[in-house]
CSV table of C-alpha atoms in Angstrom, one decimal:
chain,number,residue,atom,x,y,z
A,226,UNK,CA,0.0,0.0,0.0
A,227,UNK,CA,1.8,3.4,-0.8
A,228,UNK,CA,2.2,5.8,2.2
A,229,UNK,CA,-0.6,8.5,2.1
A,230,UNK,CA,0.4,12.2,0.9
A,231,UNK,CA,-0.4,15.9,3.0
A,232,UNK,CA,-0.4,18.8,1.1
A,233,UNK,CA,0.3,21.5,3.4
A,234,UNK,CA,0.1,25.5,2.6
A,235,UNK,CA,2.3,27.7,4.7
A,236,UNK,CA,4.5,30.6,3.6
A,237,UNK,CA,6.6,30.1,6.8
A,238,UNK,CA,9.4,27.5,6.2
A,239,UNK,CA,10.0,27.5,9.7
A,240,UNK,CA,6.6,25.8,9.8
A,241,UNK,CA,6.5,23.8,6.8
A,242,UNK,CA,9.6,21.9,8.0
A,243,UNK,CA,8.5,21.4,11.6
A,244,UNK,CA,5.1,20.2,9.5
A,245,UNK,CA,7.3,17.6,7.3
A,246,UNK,CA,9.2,16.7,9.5
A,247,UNK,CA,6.8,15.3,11.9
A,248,UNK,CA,4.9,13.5,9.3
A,249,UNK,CA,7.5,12.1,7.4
A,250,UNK,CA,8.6,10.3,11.1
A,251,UNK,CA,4.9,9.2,10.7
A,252,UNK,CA,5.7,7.5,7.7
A,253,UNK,CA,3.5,10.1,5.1
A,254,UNK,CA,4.7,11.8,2.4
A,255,UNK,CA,4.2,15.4,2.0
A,256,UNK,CA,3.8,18.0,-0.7
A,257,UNK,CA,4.0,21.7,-0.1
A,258,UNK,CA,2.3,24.9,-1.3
A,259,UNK,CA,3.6,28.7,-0.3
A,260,UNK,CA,0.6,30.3,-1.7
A,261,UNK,CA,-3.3,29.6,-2.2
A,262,UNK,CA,-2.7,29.4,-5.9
A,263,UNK,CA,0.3,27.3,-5.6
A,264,UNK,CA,-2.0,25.2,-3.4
A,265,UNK,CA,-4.8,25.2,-5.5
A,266,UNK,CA,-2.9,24.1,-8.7
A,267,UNK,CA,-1.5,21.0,-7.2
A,268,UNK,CA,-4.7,19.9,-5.4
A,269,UNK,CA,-6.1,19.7,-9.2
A,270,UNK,CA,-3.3,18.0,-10.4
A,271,UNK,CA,-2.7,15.0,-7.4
A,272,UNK,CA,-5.1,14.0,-4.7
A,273,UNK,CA,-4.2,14.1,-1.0
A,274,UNK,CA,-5.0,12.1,1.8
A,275,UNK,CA,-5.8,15.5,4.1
A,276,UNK,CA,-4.7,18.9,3.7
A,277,UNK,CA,-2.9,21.2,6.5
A,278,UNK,CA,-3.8,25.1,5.4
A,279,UNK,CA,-2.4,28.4,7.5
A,280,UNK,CA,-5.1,30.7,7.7
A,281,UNK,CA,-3.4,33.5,6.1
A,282,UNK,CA,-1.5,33.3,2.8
A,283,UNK,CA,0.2,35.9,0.4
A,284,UNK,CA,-2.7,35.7,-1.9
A,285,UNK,CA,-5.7,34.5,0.0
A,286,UNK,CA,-7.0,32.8,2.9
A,287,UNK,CA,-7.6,29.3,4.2
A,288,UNK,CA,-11.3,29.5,4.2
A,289,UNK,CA,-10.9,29.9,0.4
A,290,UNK,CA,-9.1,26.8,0.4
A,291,UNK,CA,-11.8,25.0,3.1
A,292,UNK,CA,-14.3,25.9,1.0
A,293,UNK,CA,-12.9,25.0,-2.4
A,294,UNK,CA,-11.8,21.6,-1.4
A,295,UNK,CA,-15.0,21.0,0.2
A,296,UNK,CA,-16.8,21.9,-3.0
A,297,UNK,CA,-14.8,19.9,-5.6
A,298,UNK,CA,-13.1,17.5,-3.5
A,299,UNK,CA,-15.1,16.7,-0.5
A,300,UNK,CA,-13.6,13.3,0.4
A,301,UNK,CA,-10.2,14.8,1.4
A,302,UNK,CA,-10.2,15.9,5.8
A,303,UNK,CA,-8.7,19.5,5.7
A,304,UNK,CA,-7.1,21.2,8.9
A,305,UNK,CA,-6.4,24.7,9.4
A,306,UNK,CA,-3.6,26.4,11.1
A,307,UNK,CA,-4.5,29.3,13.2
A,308,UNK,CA,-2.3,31.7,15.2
A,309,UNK,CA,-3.0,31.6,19.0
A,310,UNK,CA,-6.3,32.9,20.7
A,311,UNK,CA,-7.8,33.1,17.3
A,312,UNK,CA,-11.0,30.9,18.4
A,313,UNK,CA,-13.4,32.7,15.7
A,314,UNK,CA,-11.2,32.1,13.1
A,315,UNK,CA,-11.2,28.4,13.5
A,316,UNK,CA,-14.9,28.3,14.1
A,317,UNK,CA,-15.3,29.8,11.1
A,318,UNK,CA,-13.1,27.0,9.3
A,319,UNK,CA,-15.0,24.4,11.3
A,320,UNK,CA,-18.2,25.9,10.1
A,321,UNK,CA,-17.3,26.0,6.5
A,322,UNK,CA,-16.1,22.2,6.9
A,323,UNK,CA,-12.6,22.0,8.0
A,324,UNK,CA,-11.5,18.5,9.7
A,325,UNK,CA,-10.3,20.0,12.6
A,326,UNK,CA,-7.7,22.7,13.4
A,327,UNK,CA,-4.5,23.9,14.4
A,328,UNK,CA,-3.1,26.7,16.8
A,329,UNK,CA,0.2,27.9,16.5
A,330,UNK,CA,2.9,27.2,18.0
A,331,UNK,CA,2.2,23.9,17.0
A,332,UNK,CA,1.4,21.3,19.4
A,333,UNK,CA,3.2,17.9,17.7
A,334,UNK,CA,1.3,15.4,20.1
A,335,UNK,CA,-1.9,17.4,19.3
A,336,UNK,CA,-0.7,17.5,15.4
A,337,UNK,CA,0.5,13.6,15.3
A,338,UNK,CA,-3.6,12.6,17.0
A,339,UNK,CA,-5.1,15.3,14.0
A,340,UNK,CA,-2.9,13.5,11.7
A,341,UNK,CA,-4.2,9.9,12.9
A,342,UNK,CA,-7.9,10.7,13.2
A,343,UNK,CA,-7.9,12.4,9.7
A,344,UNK,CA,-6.3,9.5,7.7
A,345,UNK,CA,-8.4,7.0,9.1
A,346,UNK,CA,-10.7,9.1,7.4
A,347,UNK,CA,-9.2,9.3,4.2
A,348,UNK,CA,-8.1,6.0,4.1
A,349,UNK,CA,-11.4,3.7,4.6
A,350,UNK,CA,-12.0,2.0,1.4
A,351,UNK,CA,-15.3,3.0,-0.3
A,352,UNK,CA,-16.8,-0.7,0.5
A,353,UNK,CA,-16.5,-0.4,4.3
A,354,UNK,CA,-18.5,3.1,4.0
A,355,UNK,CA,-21.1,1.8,1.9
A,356,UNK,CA,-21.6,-1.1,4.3
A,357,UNK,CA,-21.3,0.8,7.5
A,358,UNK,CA,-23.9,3.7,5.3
A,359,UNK,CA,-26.5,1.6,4.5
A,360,UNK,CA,-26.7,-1.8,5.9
A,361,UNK,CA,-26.0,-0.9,9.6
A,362,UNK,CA,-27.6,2.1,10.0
A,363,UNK,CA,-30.0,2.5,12.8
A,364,UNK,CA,-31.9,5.6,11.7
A,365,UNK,CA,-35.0,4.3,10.0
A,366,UNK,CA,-37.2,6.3,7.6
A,367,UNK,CA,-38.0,7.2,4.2
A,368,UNK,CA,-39.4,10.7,5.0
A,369,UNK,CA,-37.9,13.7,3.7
A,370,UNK,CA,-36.6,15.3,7.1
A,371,UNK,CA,-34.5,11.7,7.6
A,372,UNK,CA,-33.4,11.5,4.2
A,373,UNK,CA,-31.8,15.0,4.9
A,374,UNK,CA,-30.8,14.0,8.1
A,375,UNK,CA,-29.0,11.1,7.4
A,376,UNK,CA,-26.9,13.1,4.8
A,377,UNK,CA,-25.6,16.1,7.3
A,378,UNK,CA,-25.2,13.1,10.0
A,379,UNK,CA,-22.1,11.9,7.1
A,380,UNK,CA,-21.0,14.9,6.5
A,381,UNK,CA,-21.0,16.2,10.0
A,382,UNK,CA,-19.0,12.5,10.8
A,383,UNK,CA,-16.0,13.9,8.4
A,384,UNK,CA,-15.2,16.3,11.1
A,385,UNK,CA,-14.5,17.0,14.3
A,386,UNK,CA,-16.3,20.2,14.9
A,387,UNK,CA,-18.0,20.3,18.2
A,388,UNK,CA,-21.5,19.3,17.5
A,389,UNK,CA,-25.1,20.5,19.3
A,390,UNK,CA,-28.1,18.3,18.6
A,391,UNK,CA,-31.1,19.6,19.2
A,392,UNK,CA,-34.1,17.9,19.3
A,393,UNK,CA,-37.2,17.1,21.6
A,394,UNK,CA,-37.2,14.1,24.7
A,395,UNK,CA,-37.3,10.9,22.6
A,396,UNK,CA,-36.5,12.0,19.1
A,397,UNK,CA,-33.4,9.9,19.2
A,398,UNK,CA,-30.6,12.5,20.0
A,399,UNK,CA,-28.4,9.6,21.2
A,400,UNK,CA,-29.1,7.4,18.3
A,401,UNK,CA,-27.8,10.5,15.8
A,402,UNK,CA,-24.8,10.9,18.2
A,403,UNK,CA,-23.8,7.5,18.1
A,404,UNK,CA,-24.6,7.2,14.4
A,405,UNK,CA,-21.9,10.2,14.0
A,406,UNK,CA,-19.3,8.4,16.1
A,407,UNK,CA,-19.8,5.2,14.1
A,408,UNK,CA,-19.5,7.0,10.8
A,409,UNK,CA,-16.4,9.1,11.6
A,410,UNK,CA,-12.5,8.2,12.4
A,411,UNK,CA,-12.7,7.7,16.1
A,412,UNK,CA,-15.3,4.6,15.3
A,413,UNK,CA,-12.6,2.1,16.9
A,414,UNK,CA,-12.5,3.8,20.3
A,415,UNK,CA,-14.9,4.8,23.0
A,416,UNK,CA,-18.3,6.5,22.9
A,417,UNK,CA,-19.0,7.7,25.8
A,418,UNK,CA,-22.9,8.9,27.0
A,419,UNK,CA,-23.5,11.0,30.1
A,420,UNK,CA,-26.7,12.0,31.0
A,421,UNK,CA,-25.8,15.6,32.9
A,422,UNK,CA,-29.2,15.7,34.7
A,423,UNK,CA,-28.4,12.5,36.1
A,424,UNK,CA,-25.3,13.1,38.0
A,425,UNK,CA,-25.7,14.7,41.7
A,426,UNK,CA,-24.1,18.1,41.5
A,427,UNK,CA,-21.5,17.4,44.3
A,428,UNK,CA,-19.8,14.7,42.2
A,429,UNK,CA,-20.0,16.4,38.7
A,430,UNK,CA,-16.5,17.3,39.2
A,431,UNK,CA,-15.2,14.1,40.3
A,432,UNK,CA,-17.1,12.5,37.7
A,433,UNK,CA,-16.0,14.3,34.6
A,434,UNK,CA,-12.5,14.8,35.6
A,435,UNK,CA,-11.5,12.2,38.0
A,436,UNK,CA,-10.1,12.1,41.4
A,437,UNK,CA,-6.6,11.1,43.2
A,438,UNK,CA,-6.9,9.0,46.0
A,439,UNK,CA,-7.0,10.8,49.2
A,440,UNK,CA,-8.5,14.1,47.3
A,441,UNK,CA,-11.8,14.0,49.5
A,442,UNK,CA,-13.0,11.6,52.2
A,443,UNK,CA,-14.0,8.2,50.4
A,444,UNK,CA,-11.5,8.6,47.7
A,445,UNK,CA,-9.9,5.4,48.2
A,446,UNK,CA,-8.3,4.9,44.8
A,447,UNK,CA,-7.6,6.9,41.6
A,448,UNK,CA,-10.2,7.2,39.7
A,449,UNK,CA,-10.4,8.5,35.9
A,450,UNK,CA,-13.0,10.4,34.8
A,451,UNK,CA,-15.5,10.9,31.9
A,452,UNK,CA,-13.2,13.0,29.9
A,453,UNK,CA,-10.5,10.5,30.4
A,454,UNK,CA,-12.8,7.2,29.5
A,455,UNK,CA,-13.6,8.7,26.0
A,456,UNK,CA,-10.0,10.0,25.4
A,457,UNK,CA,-9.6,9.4,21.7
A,458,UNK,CA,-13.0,8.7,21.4
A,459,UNK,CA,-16.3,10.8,21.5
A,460,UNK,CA,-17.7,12.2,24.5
A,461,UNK,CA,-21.6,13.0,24.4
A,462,UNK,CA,-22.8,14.9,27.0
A,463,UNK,CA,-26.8,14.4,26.6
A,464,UNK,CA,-29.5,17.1,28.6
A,465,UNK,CA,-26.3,20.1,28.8
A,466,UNK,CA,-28.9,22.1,29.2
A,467,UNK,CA,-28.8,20.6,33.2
A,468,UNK,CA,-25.3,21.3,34.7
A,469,UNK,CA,-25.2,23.8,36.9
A,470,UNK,CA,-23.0,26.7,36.5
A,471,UNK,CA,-20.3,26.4,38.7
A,472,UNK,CA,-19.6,22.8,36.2
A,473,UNK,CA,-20.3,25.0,33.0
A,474,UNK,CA,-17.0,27.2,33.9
A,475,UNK,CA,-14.8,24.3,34.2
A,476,UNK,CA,-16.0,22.3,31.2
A,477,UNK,CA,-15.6,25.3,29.0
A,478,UNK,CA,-12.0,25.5,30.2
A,479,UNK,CA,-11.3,22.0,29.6
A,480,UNK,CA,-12.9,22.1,26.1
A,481,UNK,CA,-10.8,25.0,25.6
A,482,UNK,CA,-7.1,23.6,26.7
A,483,UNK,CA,-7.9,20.3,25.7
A,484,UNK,CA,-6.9,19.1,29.3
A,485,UNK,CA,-8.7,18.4,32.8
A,486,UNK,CA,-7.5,18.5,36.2
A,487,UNK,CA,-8.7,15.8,38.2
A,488,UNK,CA,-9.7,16.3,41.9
A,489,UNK,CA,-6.6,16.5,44.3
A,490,UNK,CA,-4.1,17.5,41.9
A,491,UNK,CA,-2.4,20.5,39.7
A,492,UNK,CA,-1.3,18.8,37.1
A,493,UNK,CA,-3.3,19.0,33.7
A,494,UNK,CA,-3.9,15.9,31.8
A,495,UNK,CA,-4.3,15.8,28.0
A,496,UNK,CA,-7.4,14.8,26.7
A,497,UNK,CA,-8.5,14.5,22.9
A,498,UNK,CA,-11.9,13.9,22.4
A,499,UNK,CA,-14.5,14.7,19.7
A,500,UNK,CA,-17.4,16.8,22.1
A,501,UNK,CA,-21.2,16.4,21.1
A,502,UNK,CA,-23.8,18.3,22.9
A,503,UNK,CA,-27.6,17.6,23.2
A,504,UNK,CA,-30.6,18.6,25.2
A,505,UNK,CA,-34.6,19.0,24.3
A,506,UNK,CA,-34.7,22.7,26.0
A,507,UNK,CA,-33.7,25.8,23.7
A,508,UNK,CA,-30.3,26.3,24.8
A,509,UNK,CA,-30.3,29.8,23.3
A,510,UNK,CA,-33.7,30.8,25.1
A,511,UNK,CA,-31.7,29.2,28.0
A,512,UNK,CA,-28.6,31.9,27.4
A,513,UNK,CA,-31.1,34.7,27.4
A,514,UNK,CA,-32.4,33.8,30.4
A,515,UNK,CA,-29.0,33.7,32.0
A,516,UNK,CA,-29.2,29.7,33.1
A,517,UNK,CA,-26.4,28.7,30.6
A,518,UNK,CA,-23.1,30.6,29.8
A,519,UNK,CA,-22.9,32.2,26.5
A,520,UNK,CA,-19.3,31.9,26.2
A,521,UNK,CA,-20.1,27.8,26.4
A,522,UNK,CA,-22.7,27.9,24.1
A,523,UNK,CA,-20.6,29.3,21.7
A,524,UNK,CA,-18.3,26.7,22.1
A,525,UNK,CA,-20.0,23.5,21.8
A,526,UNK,CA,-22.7,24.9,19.9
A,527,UNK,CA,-20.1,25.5,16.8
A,528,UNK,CA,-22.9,23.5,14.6
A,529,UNK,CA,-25.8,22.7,15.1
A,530,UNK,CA,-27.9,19.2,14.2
A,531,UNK,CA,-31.8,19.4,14.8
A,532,UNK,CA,-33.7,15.8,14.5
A,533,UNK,CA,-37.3,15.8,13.9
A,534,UNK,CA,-40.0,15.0,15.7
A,535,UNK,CA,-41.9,12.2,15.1
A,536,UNK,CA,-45.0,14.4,14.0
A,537,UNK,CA,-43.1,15.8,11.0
A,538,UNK,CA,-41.9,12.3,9.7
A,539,UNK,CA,-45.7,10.4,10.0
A,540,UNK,CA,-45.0,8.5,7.1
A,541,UNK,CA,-41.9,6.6,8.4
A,542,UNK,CA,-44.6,5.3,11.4
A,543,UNK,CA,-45.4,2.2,9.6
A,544,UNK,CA,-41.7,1.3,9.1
A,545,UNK,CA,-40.9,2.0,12.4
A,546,UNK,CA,-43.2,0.2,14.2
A,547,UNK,CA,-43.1,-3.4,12.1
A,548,UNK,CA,-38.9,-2.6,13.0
A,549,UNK,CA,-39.9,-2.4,16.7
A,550,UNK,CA,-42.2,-5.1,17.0
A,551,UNK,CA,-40.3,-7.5,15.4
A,552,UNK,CA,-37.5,-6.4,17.7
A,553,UNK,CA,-39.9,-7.2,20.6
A,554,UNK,CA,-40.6,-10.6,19.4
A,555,UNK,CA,-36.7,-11.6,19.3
A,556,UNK,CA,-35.7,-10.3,22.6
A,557,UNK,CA,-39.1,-12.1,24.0
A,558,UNK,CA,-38.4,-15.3,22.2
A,559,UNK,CA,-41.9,-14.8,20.6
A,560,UNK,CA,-44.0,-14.8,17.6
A,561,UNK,CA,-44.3,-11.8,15.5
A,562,UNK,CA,-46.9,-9.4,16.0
A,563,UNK,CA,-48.5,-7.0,13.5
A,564,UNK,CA,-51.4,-3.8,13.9
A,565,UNK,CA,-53.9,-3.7,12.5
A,566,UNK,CA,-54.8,-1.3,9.0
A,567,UNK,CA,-56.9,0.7,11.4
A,568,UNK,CA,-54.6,0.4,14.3
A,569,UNK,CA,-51.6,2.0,12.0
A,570,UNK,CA,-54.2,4.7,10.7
A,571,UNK,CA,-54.7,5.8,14.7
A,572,UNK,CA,-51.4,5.6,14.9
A,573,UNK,CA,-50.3,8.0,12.2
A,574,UNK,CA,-52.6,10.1,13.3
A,575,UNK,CA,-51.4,10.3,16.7
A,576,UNK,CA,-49.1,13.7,17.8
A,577,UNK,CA,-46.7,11.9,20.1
A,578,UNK,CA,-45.6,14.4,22.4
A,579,UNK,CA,-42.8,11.4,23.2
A,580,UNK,CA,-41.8,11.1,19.9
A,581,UNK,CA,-40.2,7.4,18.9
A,582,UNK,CA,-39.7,7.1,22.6
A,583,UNK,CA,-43.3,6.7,23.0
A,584,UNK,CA,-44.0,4.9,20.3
A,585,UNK,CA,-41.7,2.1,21.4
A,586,UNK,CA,-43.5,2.3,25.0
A,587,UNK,CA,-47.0,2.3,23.4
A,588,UNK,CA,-46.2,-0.8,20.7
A,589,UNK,CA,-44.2,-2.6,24.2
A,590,UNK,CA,-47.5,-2.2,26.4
A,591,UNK,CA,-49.6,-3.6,23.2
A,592,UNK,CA,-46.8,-6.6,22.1
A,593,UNK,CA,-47.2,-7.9,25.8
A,594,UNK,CA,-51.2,-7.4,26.6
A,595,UNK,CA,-52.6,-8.0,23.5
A,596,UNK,CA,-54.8,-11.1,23.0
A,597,UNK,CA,-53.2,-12.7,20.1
A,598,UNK,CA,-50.5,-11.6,17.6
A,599,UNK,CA,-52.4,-8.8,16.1
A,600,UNK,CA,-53.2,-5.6,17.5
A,601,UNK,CA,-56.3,-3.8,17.5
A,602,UNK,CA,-56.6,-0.2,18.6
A,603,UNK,CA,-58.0,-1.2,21.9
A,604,UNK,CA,-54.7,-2.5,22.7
A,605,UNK,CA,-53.1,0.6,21.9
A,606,UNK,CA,-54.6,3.1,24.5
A,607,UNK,CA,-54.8,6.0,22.5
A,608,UNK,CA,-58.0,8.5,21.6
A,609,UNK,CA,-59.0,8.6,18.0
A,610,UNK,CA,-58.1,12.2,16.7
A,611,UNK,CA,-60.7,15.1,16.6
A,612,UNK,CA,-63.6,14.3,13.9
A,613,UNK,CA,-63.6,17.0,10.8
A,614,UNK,CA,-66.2,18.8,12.6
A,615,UNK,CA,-64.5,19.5,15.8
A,616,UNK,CA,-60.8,20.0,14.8
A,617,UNK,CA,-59.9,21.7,18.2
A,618,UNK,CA,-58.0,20.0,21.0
A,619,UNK,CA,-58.9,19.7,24.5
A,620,UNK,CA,-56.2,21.1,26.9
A,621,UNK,CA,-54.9,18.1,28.0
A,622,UNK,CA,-53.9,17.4,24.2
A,623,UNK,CA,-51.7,20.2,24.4
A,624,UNK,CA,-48.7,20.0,26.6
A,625,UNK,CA,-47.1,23.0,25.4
A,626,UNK,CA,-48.9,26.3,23.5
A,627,UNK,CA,-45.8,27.2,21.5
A,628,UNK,CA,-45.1,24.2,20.6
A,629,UNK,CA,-48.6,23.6,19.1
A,630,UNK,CA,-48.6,26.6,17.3
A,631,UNK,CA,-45.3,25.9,15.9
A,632,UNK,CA,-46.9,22.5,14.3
A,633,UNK,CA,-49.8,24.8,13.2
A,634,UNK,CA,-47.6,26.8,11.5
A,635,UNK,CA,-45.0,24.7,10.1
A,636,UNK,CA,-47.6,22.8,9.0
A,637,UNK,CA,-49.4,25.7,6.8
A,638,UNK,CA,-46.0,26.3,5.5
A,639,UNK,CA,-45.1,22.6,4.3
A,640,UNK,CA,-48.9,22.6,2.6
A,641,UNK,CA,-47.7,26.1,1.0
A,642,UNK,CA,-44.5,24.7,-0.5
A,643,UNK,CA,-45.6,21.2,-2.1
A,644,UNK,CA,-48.4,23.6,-3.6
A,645,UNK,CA,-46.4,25.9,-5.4
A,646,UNK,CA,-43.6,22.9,-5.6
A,647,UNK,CA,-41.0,24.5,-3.1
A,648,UNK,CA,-41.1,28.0,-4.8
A,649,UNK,CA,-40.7,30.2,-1.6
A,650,UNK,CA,-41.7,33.4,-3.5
A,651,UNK,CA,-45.1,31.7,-4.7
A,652,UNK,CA,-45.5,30.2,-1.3
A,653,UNK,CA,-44.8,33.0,0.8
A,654,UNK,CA,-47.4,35.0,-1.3
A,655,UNK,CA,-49.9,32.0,-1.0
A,656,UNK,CA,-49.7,32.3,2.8
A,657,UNK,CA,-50.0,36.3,2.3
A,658,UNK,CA,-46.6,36.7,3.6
A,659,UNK,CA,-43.4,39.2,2.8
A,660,UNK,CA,-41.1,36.3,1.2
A,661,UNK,CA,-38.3,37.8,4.6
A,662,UNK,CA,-40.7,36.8,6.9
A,663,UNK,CA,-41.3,33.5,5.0
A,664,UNK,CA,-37.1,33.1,5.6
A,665,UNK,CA,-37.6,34.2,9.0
A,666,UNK,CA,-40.1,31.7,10.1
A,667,UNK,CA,-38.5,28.9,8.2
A,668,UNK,CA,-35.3,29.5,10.0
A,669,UNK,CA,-36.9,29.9,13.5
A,670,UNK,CA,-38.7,26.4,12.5
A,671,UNK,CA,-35.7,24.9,11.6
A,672,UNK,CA,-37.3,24.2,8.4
A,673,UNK,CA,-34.2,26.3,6.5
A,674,UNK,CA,-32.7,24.0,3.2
């Protein structure tokens, strides 16, 4: 197999030779560029197994560069350099699809793990990400919002941007986070799930960063924590939303050195992990109201991933629930069951305020009551939806206004688009709207392309 080739784009030869010769001890050739159309020219004569770009060049910049390679040759990881302190800088490149990035001065340990991560990458054969794509994946559906989902969950896995999902309780946050950590080059080591609302907030500490022995009473041992367990790996650190402040502060710092301090020492240990975020509650709604710390918001939220609720994707209902009975029946060691025609109409009717998490809990109640292997819509415990002449709920249909209204509306606005066939001009004029505040309320639905 021939050693894979990094171009990298410095004008500083300082830099460029600490660059080579790093990699070359690493066993992987390199190719260098001094300027953006130096660069440029060679990445459209060869192709590279990653590309390592300093943000500013005599004739350009390193976004250029992110945003050409991601444009005409996606399949290749690319890093940027930045200079110290410049933390907007390389959110921007992470935001416009760089791989990872780079401060200056270089770090080589930090350098040699980017280097690692991003050939893995680069390097799996077009069979294994094909199999791993399509034949193992656990996010079901045919409906357009997981169609779109499933390709910003690849992409997204080709990097190791910090990552928000956002998403109601039970739309399968976890399932998308572990779906990105399967997809992308830290798939061979840990994932690593905390639940933050689950965790007392005397031990968060201990629990994230560890503990020597002897640091507080009961401390009988060294213990690693959370950050430590998923070092190389991917840490996802469900319900954020939850963690007090005093914890916010010191996970911000150790998302921003890269290091924690475990309880009962001063000496920083180096951590690399790819970070993903989730909770159901608006984080930004929870900024403004001064319960999370805009500084970490900014920080883990550098993209953000929103799955749907199960009311937006009614027609993947039928798939889903012959894939969760016939789950049921194997781990119960019994016979298959199926619903009945009118028991899957009442279904896909049905709001579920619980989203898939519900849906499992409702088919799990049926699969084990039920008289018989089919099930009726007795079995299922849910009221048939409001008749076409009284079409408005009763309160205790709604468990939350804004979110009703929100349906309501993105609802009329879905009906708008499939009638004028996704025009936005025509559509925004059928609903008697400016075609701004048609943008506007497309992006505060999170219905944006």
């Amino acid at each position: 197999m021939n050693s894979p080739t990094v171009l990298i784009i410095d004008d500083e030869p300082d830099i460029v030779e600490l660059l080579e010769m790093t990699l070359q001890r690493m066993q992987v050739r390199t190719c260098s560029a001094a300027t953006m159309s130096q660069a440029l020219d060679k990445l459209g004569k060869q192709r590279f197994d990653l590309c390592l770009t300093d943000m500013r060049l005599p004739d350009g910049d390193g976004l250029t560069i992110v945003r050409h390679i991601q444009q005409h040759y996606p399949q290749t990881p690319v890093a940027m350099i930045t200079a110290y302190g410049s933390l907007d800088t390389a959110i921007s490149a992470l935001k416009a699809g760089a791989f990872d990035f780079l401060t200056k001065p270089v770090d080589l340990q930090r350098l040699r793990e980017l280097v690692s991560n991003a050939l893995r990458l680069s390097l799996s054969t077009p069979e294994q990400k094909n199999v791993t794509q399509d034949e193992a994946d656990p996010i079901l559906g045919i409906s357009p919002p997981i169609v779109q989902l499933r390709s910003q969950i690849a992409k997204l896995a080709r990097s190791q941007a910090p990552l928000y999902i956002s998403g109601e309780s039970g739309s399968g946050k976890e399932l998308v986070a572990r779906r990105i950590h399967a997809l992308g080059a830290r798939a061979e080591q840990p994932f690593v799930p905390v639940n933050c609302g689950a965790i007392p907030s005397e031990l968060m500490e201990s629990e994230f960063f560890g503990h020597k022995r002897g640091s507080f009473t009961g401390a009988i041992a060294d213990k690693p924590g959370l950050f430590q367990a998923a070092s190389r790996g991917t840490l996802f650190l469900d319900e954020v939303a939850d963690l007090p402040m005093a914890m916010q502060v010191k996970l911000l710092r150790a998302i921003q050195e890269k290091a924690v301090r475990p309880l009962g020492t001063q000496q920083e240990e180096a951590v690399d992990i790819r970070l993903l975020c989730a909770t159901h509650k608006d984080l930004a709604a929870e900024v403004a109201a001064g319960r999370f710390r805009q500084d970490l918001f900014y920080r883990i939220n550098v993209i953000e991933l929103r799955v749907p609720p199960l009311r937006e994707r009614r027609e993947d209902i039928p798939l889903l629930t012959r894939h969760i009975l016939a789950r049921l029946a194997v781990r119960n060691e019994m016979p298959g069951s199926t619903v009945s025609p009118e028991t899957l109409e009442r279904l896909s009717n049905y709001r579920f305020p619980g989203n898939v998490r519900e849906l499992e809990n409702i088919l799990e109640r049926a699969f084990t009551l039920s008289e018989g292997q089919l099930i009726k819509t007795h079995d299922i415990h849910i009221a048939p939806c409001a008749s076409s002449q009284d079409q408005q709920p009763s309160l205790t249909q709604i468990d939350s206004l804004e979110d009703y209204l929100d349906n309501i509306e993105r609802t009329a606005i879905t009906q708008a688009l499939e009638e004028t066939r996704w025009n936005k001009t025509a559509a925004a004029k059928r609903l008697g709207l400016t075609f701004r505040s048609l943008r506007y309320r497309l992006k505060k639905l999170g219905m944006e392309d």
